[in-house]
mmCIF file of C-alpha atoms in Angstrom:
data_model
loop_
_atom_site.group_PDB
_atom_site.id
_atom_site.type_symbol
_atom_site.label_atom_id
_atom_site.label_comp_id
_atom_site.label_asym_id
_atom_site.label_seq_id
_atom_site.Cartn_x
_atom_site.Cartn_y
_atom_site.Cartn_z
ATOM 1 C CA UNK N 29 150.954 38.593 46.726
ATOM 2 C CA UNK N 30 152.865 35.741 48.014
ATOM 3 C CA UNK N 31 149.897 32.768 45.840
ATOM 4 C CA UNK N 32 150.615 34.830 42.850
ATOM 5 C CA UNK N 33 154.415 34.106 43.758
ATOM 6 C CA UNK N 34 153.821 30.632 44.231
ATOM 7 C CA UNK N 35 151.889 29.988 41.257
ATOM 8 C CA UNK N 36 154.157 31.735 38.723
ATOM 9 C CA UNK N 37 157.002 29.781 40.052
ATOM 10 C CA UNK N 38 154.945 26.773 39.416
ATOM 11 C CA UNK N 39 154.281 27.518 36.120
ATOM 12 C CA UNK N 40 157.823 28.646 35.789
ATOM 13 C CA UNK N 41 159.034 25.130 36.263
ATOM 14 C CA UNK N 42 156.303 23.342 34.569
ATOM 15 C CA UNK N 43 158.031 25.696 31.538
ATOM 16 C CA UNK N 44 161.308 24.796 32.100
ATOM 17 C CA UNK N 45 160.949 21.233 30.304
ATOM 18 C CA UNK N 46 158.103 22.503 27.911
ATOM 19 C CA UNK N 47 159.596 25.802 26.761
ATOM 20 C CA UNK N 48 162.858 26.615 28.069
ATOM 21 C CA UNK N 49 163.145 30.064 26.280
ATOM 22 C CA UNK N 50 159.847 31.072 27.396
ATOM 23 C CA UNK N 51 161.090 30.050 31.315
ATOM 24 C CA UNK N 52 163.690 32.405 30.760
ATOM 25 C CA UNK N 53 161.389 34.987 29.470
ATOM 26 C CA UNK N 54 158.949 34.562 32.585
ATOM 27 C CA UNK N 55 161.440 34.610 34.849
ATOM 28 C CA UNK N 56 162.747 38.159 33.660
ATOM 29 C CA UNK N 57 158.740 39.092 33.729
ATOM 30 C CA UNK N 58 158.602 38.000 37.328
ATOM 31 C CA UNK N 59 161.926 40.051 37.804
ATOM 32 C CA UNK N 60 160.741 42.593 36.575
ATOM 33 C CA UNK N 61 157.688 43.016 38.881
ATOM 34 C CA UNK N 62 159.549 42.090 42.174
ATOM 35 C CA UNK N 63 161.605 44.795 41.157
ATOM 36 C CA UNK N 64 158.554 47.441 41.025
ATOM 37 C CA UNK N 65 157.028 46.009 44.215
ATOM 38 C CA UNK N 66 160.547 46.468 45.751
ATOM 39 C CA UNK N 67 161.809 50.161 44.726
ATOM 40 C CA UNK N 68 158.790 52.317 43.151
ATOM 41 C CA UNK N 69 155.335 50.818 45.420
ATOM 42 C CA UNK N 70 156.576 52.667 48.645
ATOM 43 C CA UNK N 71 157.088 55.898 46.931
ATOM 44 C CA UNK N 72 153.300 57.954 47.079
ATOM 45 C CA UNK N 73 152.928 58.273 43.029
ATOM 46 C CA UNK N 74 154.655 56.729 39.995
ATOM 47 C CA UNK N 75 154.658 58.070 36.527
ATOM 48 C CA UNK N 76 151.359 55.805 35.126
ATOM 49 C CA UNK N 77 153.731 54.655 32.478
ATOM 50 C CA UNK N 78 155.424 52.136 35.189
ATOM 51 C CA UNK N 79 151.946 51.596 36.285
ATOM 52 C CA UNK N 80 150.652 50.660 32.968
ATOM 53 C CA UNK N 81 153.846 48.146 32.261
ATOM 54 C CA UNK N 82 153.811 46.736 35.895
ATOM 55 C CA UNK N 83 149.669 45.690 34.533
ATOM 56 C CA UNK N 84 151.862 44.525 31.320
ATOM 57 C CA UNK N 85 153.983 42.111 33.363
ATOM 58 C CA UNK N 86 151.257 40.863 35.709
ATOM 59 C CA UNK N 87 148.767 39.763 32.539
ATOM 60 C CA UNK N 88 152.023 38.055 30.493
ATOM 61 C CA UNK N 89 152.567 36.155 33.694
ATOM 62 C CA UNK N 90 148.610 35.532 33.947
ATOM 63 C CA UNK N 91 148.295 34.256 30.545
ATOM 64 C CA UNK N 92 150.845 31.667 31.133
ATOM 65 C CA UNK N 93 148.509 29.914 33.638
ATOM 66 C CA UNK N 94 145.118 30.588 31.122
ATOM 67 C CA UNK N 95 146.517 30.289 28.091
ATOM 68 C CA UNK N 96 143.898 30.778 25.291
ATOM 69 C CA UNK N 97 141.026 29.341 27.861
ATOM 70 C CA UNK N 98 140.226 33.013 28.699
ATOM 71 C CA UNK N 99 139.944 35.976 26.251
ATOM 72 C CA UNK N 100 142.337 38.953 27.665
ATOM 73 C CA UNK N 101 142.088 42.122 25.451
ATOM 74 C CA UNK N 102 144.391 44.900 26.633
ATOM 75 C CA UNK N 103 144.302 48.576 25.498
ATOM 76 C CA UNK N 104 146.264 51.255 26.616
ATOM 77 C CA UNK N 105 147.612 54.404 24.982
ATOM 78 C CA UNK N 106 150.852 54.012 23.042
ATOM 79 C CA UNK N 107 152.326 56.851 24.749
ATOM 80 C CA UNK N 108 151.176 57.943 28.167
ATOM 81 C CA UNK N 109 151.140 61.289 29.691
ATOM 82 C CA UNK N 110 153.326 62.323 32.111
ATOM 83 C CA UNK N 111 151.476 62.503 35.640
ATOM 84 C CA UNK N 112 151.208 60.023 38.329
ATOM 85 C CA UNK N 113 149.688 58.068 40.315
ATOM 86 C CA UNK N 114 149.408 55.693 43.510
ATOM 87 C CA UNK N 115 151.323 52.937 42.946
ATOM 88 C CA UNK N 116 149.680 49.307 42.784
ATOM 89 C CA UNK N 117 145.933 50.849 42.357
ATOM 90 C CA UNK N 118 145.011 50.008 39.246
ATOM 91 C CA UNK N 119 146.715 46.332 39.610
ATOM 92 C CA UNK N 120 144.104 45.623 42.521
ATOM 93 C CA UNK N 121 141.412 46.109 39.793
ATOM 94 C CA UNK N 122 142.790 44.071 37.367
ATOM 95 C CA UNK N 123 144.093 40.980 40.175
ATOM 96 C CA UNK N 124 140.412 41.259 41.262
ATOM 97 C CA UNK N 125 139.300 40.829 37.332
ATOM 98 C CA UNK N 126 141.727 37.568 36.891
ATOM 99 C CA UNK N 127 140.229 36.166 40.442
ATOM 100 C CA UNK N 128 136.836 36.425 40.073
ATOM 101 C CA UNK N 129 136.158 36.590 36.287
ATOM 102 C CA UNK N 130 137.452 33.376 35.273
ATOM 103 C CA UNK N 131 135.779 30.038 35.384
ATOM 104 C CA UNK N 132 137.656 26.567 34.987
ATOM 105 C CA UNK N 133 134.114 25.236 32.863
ATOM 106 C CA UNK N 134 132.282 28.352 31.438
ATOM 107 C CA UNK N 135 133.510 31.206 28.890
ATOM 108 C CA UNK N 136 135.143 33.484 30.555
ATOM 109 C CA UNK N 137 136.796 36.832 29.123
ATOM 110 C CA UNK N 138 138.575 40.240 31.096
ATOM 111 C CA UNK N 139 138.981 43.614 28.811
ATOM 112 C CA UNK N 140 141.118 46.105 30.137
ATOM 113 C CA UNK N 141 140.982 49.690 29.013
ATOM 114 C CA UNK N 142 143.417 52.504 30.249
ATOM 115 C CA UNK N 143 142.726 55.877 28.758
ATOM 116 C CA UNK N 144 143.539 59.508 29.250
ATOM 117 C CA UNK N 145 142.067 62.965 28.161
ATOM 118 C CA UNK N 146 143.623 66.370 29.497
ATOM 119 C CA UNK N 147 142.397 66.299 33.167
ATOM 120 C CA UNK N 148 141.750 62.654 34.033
ATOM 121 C CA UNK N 149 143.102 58.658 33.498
ATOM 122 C CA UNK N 150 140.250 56.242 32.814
ATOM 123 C CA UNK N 151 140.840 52.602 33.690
ATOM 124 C CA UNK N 152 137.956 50.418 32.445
ATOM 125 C CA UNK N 153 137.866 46.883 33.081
ATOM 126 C CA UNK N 154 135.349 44.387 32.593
ATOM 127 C CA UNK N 155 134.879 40.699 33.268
ATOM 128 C CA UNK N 156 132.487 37.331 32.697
ATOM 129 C CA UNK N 157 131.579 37.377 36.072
ATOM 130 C CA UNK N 158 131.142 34.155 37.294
ATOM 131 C CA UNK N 159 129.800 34.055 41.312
ATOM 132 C CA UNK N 160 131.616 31.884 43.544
ATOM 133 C CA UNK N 161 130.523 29.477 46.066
ATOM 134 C CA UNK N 162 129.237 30.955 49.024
ATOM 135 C CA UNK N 163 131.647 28.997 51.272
ATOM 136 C CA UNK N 164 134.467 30.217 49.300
ATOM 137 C CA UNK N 165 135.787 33.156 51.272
ATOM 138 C CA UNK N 166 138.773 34.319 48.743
ATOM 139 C CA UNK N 167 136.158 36.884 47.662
ATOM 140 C CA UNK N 168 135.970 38.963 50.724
ATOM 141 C CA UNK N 169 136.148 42.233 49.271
ATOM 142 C CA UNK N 170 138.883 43.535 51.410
ATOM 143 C CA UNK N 171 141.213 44.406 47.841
ATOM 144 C CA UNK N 172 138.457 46.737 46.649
ATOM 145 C CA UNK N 173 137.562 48.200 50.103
ATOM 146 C CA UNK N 174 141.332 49.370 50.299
ATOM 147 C CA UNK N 175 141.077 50.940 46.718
ATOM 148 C CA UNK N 176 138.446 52.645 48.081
ATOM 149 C CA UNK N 177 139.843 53.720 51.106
ATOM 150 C CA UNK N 178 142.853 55.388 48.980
ATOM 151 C CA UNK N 179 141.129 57.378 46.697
ATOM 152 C CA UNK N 180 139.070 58.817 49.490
ATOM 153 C CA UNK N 181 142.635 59.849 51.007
ATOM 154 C CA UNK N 182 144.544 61.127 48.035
ATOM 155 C CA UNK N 183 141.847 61.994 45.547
ATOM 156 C CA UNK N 184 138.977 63.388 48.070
ATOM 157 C CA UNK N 185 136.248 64.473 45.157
ATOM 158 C CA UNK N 186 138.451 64.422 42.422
ATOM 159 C CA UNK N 187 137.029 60.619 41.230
ATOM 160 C CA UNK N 188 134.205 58.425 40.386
ATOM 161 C CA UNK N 189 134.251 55.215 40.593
ATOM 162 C CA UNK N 190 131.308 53.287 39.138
ATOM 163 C CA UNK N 191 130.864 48.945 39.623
ATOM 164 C CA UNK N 192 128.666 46.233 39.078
ATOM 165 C CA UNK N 193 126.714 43.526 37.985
ATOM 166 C CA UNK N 194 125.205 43.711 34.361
ATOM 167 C CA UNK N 195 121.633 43.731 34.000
ATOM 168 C CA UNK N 196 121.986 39.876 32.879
ATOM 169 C CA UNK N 197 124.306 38.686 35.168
ATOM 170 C CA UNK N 198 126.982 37.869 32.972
ATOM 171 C CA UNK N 199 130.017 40.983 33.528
ATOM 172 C CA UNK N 200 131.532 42.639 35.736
ATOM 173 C CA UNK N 201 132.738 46.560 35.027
ATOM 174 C CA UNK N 202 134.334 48.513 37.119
ATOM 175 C CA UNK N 203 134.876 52.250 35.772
ATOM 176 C CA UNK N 204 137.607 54.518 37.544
ATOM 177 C CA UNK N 205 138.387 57.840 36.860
ATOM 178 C CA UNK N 206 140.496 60.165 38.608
ATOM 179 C CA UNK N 207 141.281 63.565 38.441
ATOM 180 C CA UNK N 208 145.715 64.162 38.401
ATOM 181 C CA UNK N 209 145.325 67.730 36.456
ATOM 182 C CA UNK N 210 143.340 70.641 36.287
ATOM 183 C CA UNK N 211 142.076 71.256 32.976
ATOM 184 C CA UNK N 212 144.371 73.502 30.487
ATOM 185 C CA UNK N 213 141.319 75.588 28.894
ATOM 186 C CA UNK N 214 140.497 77.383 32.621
#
């Protein structure tokens, strides 16, 4: 996403005179997802491991720009299974978490959950949702319609995906699961 390009090289430099260490650490971050986007996204699958540190790298970048203004609580298993999965999926839901789940005046928190049992991986994410302007088009769903539009093509009845509005108004959640192995007890 070339804005998320621009703005972490904006905070880069702000760094620079601030933090010069922690420039040089952000700049390996960055490196580090150009170098996913470049030689693993075109492949169909990656091993969710690269998955779940490419998410890594895009939330220390993130929390550059929010600092402690927005509570981000990560949890994913210490060591993930072996099986794949679409590359650049499960960064959509979280990118759509940071964009519309953070507000510049109200508290504002995202709390990502990655999970796995013996025939599925779980990605639960939830955040303050705060609605935007109606003439602010950035929210035009088109992200989550391709997400959408995948699953149906590689995972054809083999996921659920469950989103929405709490009852109060106040969170997001967004609940995918997806089938990448039969179970081992049949």
């Amino acid at each position: 996403n070339p804005h998320f390009f621009m703005n972490t090289l904006n905070n880069i430099h702000a760094l620079i005179d601030i933090d010069g260490e922690r420039a040089k650490e952000t700049v390996i971050e960055l490196s580090r997802i150009m170098r996913y986007v470049l030689y693993d996204a075109d492949r169909p699958t990656v091993p969710l491991r690269k998955e779940m540190e490419f998410i890594d790298n895009y939330i220390r970048l993130v929390r550059i720009r929010y600092a402690g203004e927005v509570e981000i609580r990560t949890l994913c298993p210490a060591d993930p299974p072996d099986v794949q999965v679409p590359p650049l999926m499960l960064i959509t839901l979280t990118e759509n978490a940071f964009k519309h789940g953070i507000s510049p005046t109200e508290r504002s928190f995202i709390h990502i959950h990655l999970a796995e049992n013996e025939t599925e991986v779980i990605c639960e994410i939830s955040n303050s949702n705060h609605p935007k302007n109606i003439m602010d088009k950035s929210g035009s769903g088109i992200g989550l319609e391709q997400v959408n539009r995948r699953l149906e093509i590689l995972y054809p009845g083999q996921y659920t995906w469950q989103k929405g509005i709490s009852e109060d108004g106040k969170e997001y959640r967004s609940r995918l699961s997806i089938r990448v192995r039969e179970s081992i007890n049949k």
